[in-house]
PDB file of C-alpha atoms in Angstrom:
ATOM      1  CA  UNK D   1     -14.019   8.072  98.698  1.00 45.00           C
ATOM      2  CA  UNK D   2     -16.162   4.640  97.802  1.00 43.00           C
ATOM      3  CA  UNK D   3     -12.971   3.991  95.940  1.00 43.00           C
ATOM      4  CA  UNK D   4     -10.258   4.644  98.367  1.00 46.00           C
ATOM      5  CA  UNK D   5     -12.317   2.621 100.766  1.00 41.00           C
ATOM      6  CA  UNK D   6     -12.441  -0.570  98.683  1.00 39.00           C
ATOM      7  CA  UNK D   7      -8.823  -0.334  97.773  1.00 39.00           C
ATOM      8  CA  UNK D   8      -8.123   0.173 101.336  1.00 43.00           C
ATOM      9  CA  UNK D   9     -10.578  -3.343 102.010  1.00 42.00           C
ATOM     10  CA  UNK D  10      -8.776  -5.028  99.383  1.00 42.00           C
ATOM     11  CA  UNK D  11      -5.431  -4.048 101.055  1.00 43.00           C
ATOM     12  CA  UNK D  12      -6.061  -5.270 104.022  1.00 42.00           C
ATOM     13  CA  UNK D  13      -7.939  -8.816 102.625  1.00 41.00           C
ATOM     14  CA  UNK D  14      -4.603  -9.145 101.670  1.00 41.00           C
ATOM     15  CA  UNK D  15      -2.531  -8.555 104.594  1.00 42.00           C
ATOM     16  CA  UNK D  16      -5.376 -10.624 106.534  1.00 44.00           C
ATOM     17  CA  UNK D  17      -5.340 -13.656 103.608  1.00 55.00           C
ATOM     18  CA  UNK D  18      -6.108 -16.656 105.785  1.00 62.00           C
ATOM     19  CA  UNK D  19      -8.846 -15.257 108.156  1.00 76.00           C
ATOM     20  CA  UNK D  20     -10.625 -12.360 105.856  1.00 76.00           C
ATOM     21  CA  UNK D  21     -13.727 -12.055 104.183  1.00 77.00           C
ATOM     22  CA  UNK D  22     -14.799  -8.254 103.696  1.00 74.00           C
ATOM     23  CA  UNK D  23     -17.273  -9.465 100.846  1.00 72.00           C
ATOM     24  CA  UNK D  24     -18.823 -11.484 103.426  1.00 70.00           C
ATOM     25  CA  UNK D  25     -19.787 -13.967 100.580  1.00 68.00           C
ATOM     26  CA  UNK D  26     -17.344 -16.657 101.569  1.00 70.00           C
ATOM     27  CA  UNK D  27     -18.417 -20.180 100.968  1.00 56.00           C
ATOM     28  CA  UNK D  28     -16.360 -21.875 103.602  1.00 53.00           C
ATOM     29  CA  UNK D  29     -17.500 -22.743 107.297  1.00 62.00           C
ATOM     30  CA  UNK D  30     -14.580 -20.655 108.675  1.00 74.00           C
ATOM     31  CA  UNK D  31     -15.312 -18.010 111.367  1.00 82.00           C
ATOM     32  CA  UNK D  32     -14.245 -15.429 109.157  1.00 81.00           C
ATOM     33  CA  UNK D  33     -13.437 -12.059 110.186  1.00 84.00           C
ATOM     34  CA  UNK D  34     -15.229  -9.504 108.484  1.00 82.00           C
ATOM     35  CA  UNK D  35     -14.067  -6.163 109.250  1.00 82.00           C
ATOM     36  CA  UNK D  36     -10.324  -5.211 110.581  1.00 83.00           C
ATOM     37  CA  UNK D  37     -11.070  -5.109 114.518  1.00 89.00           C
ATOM     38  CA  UNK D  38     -10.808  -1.956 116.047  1.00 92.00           C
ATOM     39  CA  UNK D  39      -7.335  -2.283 118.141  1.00 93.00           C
ATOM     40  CA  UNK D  40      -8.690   0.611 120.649  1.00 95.00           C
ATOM     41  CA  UNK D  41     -11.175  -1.139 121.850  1.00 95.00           C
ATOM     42  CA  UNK D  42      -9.411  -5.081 122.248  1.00 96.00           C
ATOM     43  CA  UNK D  43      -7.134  -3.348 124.251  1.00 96.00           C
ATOM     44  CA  UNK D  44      -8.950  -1.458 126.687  1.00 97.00           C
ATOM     45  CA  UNK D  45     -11.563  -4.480 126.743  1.00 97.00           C
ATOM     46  CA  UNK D  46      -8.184  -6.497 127.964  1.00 97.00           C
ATOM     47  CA  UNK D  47      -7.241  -4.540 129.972  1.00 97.00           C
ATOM     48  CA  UNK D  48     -10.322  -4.803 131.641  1.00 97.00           C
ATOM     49  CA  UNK D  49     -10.495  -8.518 132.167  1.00 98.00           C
ATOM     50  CA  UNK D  50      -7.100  -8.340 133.381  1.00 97.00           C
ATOM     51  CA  UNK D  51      -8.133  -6.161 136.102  1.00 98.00           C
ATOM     52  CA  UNK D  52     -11.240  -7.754 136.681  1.00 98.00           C
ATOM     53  CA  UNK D  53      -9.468 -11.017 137.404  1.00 98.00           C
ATOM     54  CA  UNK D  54      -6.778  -9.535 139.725  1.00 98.00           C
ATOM     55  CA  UNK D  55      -9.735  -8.209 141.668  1.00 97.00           C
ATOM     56  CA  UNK D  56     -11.127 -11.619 141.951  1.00 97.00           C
ATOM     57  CA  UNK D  57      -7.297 -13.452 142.401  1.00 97.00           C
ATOM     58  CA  UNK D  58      -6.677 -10.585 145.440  1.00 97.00           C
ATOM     59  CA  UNK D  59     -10.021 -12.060 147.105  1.00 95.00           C
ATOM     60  CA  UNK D  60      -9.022 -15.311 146.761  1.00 94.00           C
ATOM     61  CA  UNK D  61      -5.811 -14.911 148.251  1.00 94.00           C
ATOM     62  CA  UNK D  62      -7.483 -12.828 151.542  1.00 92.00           C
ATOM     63  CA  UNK D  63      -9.411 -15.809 152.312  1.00 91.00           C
ATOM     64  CA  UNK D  64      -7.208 -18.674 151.289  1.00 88.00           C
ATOM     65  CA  UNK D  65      -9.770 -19.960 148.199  1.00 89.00           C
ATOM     66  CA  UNK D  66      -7.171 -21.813 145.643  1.00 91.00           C
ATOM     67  CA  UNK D  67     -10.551 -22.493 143.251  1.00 92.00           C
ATOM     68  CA  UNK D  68     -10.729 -19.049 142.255  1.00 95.00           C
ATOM     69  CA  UNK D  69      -7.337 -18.643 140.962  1.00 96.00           C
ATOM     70  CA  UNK D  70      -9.370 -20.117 137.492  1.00 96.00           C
ATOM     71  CA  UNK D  71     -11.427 -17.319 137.265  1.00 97.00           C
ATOM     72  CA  UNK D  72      -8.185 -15.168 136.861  1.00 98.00           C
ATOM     73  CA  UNK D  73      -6.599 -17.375 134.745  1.00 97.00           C
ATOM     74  CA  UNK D  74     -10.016 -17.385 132.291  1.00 98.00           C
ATOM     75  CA  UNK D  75      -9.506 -13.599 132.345  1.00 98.00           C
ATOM     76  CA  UNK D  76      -5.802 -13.740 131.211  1.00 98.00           C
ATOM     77  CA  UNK D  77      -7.051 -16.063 128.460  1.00 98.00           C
ATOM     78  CA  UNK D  78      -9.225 -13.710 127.759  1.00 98.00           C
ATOM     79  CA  UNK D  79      -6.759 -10.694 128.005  1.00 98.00           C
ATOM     80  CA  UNK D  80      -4.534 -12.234 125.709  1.00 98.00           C
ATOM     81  CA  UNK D  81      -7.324 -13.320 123.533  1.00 97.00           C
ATOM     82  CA  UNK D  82      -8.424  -9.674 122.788  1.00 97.00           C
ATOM     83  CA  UNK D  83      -4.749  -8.416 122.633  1.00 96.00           C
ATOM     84  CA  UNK D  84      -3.914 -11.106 120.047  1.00 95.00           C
ATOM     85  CA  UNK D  85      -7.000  -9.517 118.168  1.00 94.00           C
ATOM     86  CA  UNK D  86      -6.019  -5.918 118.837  1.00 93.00           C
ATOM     87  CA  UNK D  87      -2.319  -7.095 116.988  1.00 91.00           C
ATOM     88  CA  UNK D  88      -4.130  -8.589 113.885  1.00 87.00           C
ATOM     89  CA  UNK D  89      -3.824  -5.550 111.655  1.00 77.00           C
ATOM     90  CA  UNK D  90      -0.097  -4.234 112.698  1.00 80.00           C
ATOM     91  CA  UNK D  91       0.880  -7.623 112.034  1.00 73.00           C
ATOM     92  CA  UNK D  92       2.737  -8.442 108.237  1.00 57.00           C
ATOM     93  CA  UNK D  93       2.545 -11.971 107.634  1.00 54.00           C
ATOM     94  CA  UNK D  94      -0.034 -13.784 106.327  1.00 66.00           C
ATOM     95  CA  UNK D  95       0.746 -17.072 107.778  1.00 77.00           C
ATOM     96  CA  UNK D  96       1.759 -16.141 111.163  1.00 81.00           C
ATOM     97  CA  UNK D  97      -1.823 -13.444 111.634  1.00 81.00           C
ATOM     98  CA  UNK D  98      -3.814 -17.157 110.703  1.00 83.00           C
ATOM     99  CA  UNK D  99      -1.806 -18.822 113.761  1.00 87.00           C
ATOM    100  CA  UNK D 100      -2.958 -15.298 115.983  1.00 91.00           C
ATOM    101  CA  UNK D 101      -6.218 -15.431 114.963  1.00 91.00           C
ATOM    102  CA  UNK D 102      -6.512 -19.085 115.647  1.00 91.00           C
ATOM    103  CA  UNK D 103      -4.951 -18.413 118.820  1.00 94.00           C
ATOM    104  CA  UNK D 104      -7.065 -15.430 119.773  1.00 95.00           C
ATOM    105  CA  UNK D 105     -10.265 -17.529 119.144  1.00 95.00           C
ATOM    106  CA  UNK D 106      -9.046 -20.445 121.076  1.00 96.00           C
ATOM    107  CA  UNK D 107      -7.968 -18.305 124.251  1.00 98.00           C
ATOM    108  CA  UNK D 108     -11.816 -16.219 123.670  1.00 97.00           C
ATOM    109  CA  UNK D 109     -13.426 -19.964 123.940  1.00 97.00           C
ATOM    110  CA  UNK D 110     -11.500 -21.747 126.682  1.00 97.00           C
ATOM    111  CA  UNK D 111     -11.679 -18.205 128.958  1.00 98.00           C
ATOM    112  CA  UNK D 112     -15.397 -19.158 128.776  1.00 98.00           C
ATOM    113  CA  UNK D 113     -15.163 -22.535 129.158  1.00 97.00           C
ATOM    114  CA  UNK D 114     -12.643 -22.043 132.124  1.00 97.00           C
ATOM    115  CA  UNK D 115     -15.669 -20.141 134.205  1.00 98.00           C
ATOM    116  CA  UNK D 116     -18.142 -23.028 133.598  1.00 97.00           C
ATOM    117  CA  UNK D 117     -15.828 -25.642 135.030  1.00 96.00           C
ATOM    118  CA  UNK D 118     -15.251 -23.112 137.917  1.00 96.00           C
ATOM    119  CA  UNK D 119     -19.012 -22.806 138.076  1.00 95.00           C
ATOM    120  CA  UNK D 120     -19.343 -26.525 138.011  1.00 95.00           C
ATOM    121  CA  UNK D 121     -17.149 -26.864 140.897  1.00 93.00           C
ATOM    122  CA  UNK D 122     -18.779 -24.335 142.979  1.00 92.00           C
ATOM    123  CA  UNK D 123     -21.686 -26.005 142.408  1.00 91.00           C
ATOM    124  CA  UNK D 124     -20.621 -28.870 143.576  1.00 89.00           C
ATOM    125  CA  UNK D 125     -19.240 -27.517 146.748  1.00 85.00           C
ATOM    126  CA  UNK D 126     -22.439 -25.806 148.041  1.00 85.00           C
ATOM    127  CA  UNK D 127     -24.028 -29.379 147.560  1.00 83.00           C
ATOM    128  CA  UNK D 128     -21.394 -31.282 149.168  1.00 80.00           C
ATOM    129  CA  UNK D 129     -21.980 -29.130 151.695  1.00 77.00           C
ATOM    130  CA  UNK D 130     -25.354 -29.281 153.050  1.00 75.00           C
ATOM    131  CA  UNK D 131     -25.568 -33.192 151.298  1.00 73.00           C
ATOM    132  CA  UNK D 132     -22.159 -35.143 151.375  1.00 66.00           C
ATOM    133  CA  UNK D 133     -21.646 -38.011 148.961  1.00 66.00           C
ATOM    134  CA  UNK D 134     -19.623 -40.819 149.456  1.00 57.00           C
ATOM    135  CA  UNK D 135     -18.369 -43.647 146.934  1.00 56.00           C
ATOM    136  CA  UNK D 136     -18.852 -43.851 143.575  1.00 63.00           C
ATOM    137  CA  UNK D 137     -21.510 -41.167 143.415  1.00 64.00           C
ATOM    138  CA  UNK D 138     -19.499 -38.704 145.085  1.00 64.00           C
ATOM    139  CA  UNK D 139     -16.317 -39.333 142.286  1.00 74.00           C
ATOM    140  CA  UNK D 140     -19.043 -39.342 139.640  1.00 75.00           C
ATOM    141  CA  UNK D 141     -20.198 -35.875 140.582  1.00 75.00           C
ATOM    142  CA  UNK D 142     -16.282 -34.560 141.043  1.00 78.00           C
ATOM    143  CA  UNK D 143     -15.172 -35.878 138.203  1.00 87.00           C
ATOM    144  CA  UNK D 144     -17.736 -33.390 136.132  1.00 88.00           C
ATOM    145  CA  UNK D 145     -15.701 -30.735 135.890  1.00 91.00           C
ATOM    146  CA  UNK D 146     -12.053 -31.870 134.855  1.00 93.00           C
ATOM    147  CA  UNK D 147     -14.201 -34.063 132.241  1.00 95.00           C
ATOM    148  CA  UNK D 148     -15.835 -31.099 130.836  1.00 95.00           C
ATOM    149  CA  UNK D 149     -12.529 -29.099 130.860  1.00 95.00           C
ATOM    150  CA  UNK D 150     -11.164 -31.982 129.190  1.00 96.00           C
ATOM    151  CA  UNK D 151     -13.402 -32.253 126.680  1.00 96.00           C
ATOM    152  CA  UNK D 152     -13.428 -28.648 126.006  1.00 96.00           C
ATOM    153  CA  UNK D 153     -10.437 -28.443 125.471  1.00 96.00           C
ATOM    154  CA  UNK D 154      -9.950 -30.721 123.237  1.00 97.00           C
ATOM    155  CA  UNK D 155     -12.698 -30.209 120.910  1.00 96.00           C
ATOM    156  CA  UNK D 156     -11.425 -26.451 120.609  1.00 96.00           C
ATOM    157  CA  UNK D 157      -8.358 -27.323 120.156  1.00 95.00           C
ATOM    158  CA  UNK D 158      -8.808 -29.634 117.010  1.00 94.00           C
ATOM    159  CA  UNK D 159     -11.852 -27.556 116.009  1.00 93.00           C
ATOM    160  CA  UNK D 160     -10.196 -23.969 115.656  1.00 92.00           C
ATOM    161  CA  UNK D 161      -7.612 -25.623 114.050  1.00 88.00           C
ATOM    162  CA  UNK D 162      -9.042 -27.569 111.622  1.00 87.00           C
ATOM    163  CA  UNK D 163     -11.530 -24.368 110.844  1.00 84.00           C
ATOM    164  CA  UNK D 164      -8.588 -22.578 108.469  1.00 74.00           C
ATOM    165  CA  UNK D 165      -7.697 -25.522 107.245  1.00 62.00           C
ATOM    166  CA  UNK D 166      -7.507 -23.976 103.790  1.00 50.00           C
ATOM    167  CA  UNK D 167      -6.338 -20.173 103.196  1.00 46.00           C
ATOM    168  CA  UNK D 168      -8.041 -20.266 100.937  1.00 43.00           C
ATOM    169  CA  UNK D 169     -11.934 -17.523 101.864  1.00 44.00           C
ATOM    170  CA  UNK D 170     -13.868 -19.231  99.117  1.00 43.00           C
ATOM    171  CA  UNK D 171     -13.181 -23.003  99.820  1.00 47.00           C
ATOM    172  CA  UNK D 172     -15.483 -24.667 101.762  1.00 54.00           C
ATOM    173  CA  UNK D 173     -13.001 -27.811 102.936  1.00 64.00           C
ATOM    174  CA  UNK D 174     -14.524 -30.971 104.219  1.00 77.00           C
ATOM    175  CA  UNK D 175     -11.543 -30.154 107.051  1.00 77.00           C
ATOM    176  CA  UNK D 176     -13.276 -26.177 107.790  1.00 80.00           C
ATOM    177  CA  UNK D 177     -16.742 -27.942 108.296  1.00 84.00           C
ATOM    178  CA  UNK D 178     -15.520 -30.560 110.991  1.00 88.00           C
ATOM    179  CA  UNK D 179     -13.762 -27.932 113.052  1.00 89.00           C
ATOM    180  CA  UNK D 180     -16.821 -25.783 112.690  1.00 90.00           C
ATOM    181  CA  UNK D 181     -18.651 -28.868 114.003  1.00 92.00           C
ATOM    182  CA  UNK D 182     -16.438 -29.184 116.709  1.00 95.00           C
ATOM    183  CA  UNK D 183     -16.797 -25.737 118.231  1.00 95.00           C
ATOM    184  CA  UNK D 184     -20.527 -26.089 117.647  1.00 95.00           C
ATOM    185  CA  UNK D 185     -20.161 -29.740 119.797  1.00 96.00           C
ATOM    186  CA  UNK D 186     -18.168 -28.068 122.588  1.00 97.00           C
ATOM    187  CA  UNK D 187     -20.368 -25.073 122.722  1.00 97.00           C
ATOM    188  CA  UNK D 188     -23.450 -27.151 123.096  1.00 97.00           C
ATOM    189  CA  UNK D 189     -21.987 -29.657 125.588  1.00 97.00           C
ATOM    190  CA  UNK D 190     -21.557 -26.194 127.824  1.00 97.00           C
ATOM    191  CA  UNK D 191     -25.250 -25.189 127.224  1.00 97.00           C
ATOM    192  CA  UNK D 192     -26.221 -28.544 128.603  1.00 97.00           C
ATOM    193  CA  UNK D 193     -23.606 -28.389 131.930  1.00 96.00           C
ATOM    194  CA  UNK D 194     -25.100 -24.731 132.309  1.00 97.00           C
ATOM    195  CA  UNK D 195     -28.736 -26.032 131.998  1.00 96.00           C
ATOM    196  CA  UNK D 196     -27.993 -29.093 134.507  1.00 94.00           C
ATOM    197  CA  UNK D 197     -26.078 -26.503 136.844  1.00 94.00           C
ATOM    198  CA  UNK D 198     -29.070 -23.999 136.991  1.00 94.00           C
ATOM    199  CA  UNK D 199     -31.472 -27.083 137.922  1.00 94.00           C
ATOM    200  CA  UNK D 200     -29.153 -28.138 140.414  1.00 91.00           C
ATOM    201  CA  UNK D 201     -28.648 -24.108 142.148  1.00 91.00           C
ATOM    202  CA  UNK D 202     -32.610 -24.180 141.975  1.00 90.00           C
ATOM    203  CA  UNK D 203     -33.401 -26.982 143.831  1.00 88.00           C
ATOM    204  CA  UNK D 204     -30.342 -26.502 146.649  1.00 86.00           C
ATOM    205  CA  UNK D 205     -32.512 -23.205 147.068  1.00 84.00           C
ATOM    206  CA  UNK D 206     -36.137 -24.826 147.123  1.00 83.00           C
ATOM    207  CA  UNK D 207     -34.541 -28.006 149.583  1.00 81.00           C
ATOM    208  CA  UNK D 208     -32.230 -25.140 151.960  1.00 75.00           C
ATOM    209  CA  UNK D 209     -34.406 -21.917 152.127  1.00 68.00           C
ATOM    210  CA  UNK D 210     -33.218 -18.701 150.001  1.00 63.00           C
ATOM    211  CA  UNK D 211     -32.669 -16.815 152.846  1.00 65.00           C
ATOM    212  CA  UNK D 212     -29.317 -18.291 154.225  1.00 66.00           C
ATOM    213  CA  UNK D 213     -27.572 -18.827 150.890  1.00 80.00           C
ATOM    214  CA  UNK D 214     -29.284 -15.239 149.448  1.00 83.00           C
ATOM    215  CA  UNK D 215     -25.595 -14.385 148.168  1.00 87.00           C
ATOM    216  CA  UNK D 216     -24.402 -17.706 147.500  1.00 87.00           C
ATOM    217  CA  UNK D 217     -27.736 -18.492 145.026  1.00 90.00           C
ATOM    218  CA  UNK D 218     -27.529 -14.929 143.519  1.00 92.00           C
ATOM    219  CA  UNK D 219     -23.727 -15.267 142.833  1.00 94.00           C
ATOM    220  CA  UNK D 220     -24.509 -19.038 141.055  1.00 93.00           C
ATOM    221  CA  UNK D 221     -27.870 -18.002 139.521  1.00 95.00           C
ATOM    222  CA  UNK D 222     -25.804 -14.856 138.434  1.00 96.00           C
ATOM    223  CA  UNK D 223     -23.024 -16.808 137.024  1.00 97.00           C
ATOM    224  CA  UNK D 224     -25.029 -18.867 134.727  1.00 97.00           C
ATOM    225  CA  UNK D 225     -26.932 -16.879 133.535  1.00 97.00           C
ATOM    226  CA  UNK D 226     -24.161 -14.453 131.824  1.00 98.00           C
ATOM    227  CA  UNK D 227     -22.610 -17.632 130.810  1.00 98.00           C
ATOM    228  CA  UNK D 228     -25.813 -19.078 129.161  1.00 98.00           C
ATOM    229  CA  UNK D 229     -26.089 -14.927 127.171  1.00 98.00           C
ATOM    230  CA  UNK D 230     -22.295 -15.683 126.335  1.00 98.00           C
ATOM    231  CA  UNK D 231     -22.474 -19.689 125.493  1.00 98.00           C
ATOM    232  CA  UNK D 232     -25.858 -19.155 123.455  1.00 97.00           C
ATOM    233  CA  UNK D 233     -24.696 -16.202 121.563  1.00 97.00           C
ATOM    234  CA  UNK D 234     -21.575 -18.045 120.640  1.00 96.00           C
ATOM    235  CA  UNK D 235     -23.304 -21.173 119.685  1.00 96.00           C
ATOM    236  CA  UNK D 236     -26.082 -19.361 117.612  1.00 94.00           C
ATOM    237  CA  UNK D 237     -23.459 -16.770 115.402  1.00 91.00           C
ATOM    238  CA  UNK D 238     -21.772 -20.745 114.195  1.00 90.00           C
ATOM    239  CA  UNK D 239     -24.620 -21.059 112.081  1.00 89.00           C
ATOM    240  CA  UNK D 240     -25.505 -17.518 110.463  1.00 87.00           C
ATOM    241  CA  UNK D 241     -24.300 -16.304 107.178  1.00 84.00           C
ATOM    242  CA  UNK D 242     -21.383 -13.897 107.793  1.00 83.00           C
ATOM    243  CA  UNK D 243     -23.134 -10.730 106.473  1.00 83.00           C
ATOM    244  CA  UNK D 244     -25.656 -11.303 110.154  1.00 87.00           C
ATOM    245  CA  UNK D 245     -25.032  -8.686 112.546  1.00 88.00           C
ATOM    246  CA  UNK D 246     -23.957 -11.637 114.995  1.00 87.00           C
ATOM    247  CA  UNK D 247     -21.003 -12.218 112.555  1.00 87.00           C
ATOM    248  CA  UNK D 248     -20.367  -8.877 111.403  1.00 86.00           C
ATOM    249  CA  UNK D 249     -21.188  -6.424 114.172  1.00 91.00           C
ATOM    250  CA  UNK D 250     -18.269  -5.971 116.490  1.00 93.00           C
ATOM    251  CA  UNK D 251     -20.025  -4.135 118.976  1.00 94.00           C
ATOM    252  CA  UNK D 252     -22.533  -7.648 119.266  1.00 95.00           C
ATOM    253  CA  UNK D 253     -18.841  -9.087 119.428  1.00 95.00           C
ATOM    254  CA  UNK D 254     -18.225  -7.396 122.225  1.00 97.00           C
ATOM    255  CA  UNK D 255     -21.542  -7.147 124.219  1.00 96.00           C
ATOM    256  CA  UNK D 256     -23.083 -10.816 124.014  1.00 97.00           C
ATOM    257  CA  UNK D 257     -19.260 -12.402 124.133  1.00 97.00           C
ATOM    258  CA  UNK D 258     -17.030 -10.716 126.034  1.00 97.00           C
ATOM    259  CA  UNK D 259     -18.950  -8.311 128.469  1.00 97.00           C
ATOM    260  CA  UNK D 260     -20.368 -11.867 129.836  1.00 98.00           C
ATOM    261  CA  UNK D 261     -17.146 -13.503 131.141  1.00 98.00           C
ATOM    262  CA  UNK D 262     -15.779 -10.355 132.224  1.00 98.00           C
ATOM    263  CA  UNK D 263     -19.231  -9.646 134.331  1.00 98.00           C
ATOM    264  CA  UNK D 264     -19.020 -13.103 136.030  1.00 98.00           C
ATOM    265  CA  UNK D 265     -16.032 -12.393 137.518  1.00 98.00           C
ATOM    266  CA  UNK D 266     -17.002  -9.137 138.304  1.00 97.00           C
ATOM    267  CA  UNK D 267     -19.887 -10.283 139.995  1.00 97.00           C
ATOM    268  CA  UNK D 268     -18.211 -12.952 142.395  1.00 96.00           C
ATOM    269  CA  UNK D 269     -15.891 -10.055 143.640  1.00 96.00           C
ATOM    270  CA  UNK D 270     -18.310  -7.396 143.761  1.00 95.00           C
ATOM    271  CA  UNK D 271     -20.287 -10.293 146.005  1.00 93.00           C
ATOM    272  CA  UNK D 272     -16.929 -11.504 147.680  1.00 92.00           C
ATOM    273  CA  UNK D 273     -17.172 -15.528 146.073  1.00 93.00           C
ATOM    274  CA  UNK D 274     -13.867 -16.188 147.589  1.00 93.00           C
ATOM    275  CA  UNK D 275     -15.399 -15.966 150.665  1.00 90.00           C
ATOM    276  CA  UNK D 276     -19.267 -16.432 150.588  1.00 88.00           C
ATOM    277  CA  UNK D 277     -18.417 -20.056 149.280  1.00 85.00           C
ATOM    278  CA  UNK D 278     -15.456 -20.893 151.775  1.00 79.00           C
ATOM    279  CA  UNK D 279     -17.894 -22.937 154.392  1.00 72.00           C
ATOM    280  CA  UNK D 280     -14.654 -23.227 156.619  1.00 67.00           C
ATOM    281  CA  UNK D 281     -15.121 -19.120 157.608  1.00 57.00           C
ATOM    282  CA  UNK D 282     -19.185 -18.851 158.368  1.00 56.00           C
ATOM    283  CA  UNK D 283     -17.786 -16.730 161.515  1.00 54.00           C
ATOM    284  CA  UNK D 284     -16.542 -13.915 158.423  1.00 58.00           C
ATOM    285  CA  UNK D 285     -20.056 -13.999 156.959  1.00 64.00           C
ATOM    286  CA  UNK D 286     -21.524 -10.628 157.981  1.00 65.00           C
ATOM    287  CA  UNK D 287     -24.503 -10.569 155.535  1.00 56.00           C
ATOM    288  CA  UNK D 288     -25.942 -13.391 157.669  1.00 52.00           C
ATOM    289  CA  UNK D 289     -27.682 -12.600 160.239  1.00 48.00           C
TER     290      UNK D 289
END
């Protein structure tokens, strides 16, 4: 059986040449994948997000809110992120499963980064509301989150790239190091917007009084806090050895990376975002009293 199973490994470190390491020994700074992922559950996890984010979209369009139409498109990135994954193993060629996988990681990333900059502009809102700025402060503070998005983007998109660099699972390419530094760069430019964001939420609450913004502070406080879980987790499993459980364990895959994004969304429909952060239809409020 110990044999069948290793010829079966060695099988399918062949089908997956480019973006396997089942010895999880691999000298390169490549997120590797060490285990075939289990199509069952990429699918039914995107299938999830996708439903998750029509819930959301639905909301938005009731009450007219164009900003959350990014929190559905992060969960289509997502979707496609984990169907991309689910496809890995069905899929022959070597060269075109690297371009999946590379795409699969991007779409996981930017789905999370796509939240933040919707956090960062709801953020931004609920200030503007109870403190308008005019001038050059007031383009400073709404140009934060098309510059992060920006930047994001970019640094993924060079960084998952440049990460299988060589097919090669026991190179470790000056190339694979700087796109592993660039995910690591992006990731911890979105710990420090999250950090500044939940200063921010805490002092709107300390300067306005809990009370009136109860769901507005629980959806941000919420928000970026599953984000923080998601960004942290992603940021720490860059710089473990691949046989750690955060590199190896799908079910940590799925729990500290996923389950996150999906649950912010989630959580600004279950609390009704769309609306509790329109200012324009107070009249609609009903929790307030």
């Amino acid at each position: 059986m110990i044999a069948s199973e290793l010829i079966s490994q060695d099988k399918i470190g062949r089908k997956l040449q480019g973006v396997f390491c089942a010895t999880k020994d691999c000298l390169g700074s490549s997120d590797w994948l060490v285990k075939v992922p289990t199509p069952a559950a990429a699918w039914v996890v995107g299938a999830l997000s996708l439903v998750a984010g029509i819930w959301l979209l639905a909301l938005a369009a009731r009450w007219k809110s164009k900003t959350f139409v990014s929190g559905f498109g992060a969960m289509v990135l997502l979707a496609v992120s984990m169907f991309l994954r689910a496809a890995l193993g069905s899929v022959a060629s070597g060269t075109r499963q690297v371009a999946m996988y590379r795409a699969s990681l991007f779409f996981n990333y930017f789905s999370g980064a796509t939240l933040v900059s919707l956090i960062v502009v709801l953020v931004v809102r609920l200030a503007a509301h109870f403190n308008p700025r005019t001038g050059l402060k007031h383009w400073v503070i709404a140009s934060v989150s098309p510059t992060y998005s920006c930047a994001a983007l970019a640094l993924l998109a060079a960084g998952v790239t440049l990460q299988f660099d060589d097919k090669s699972t026991v190179s470790d390419s000056s190339m694979s190091r700087i796109g592993t530094r660039l995910v690591q760069s992006m990731l911890a430019l979105t710990l420090a917007v999250l950090f500044g964001m939940s200063v921010w939420i805490g002092k709107i609450a300390k300067k306005q009084g809990a009370q009136y913004l109860s769901r507005q502070l629980t959806i941000g406080f919420a928000s970026v806090g599953l984000l923080l879980l998601w960004a942290a987790f992603m940021f720490a499993r860059t710089f473990v050895e691949l046989d750690n459980a955060a590199r190896s364990s799908e079910i940590m895959f799925y729990l500290l990376n996923v389950v996150p994004l999906i649950f912010v969304v989630i959580t600004a429909a279950l609390l009704n975002a769309p609306l509790a952060l329109n200012f324009q239809m107070t009249a609609s409020w009903k929790w307030v009293k």
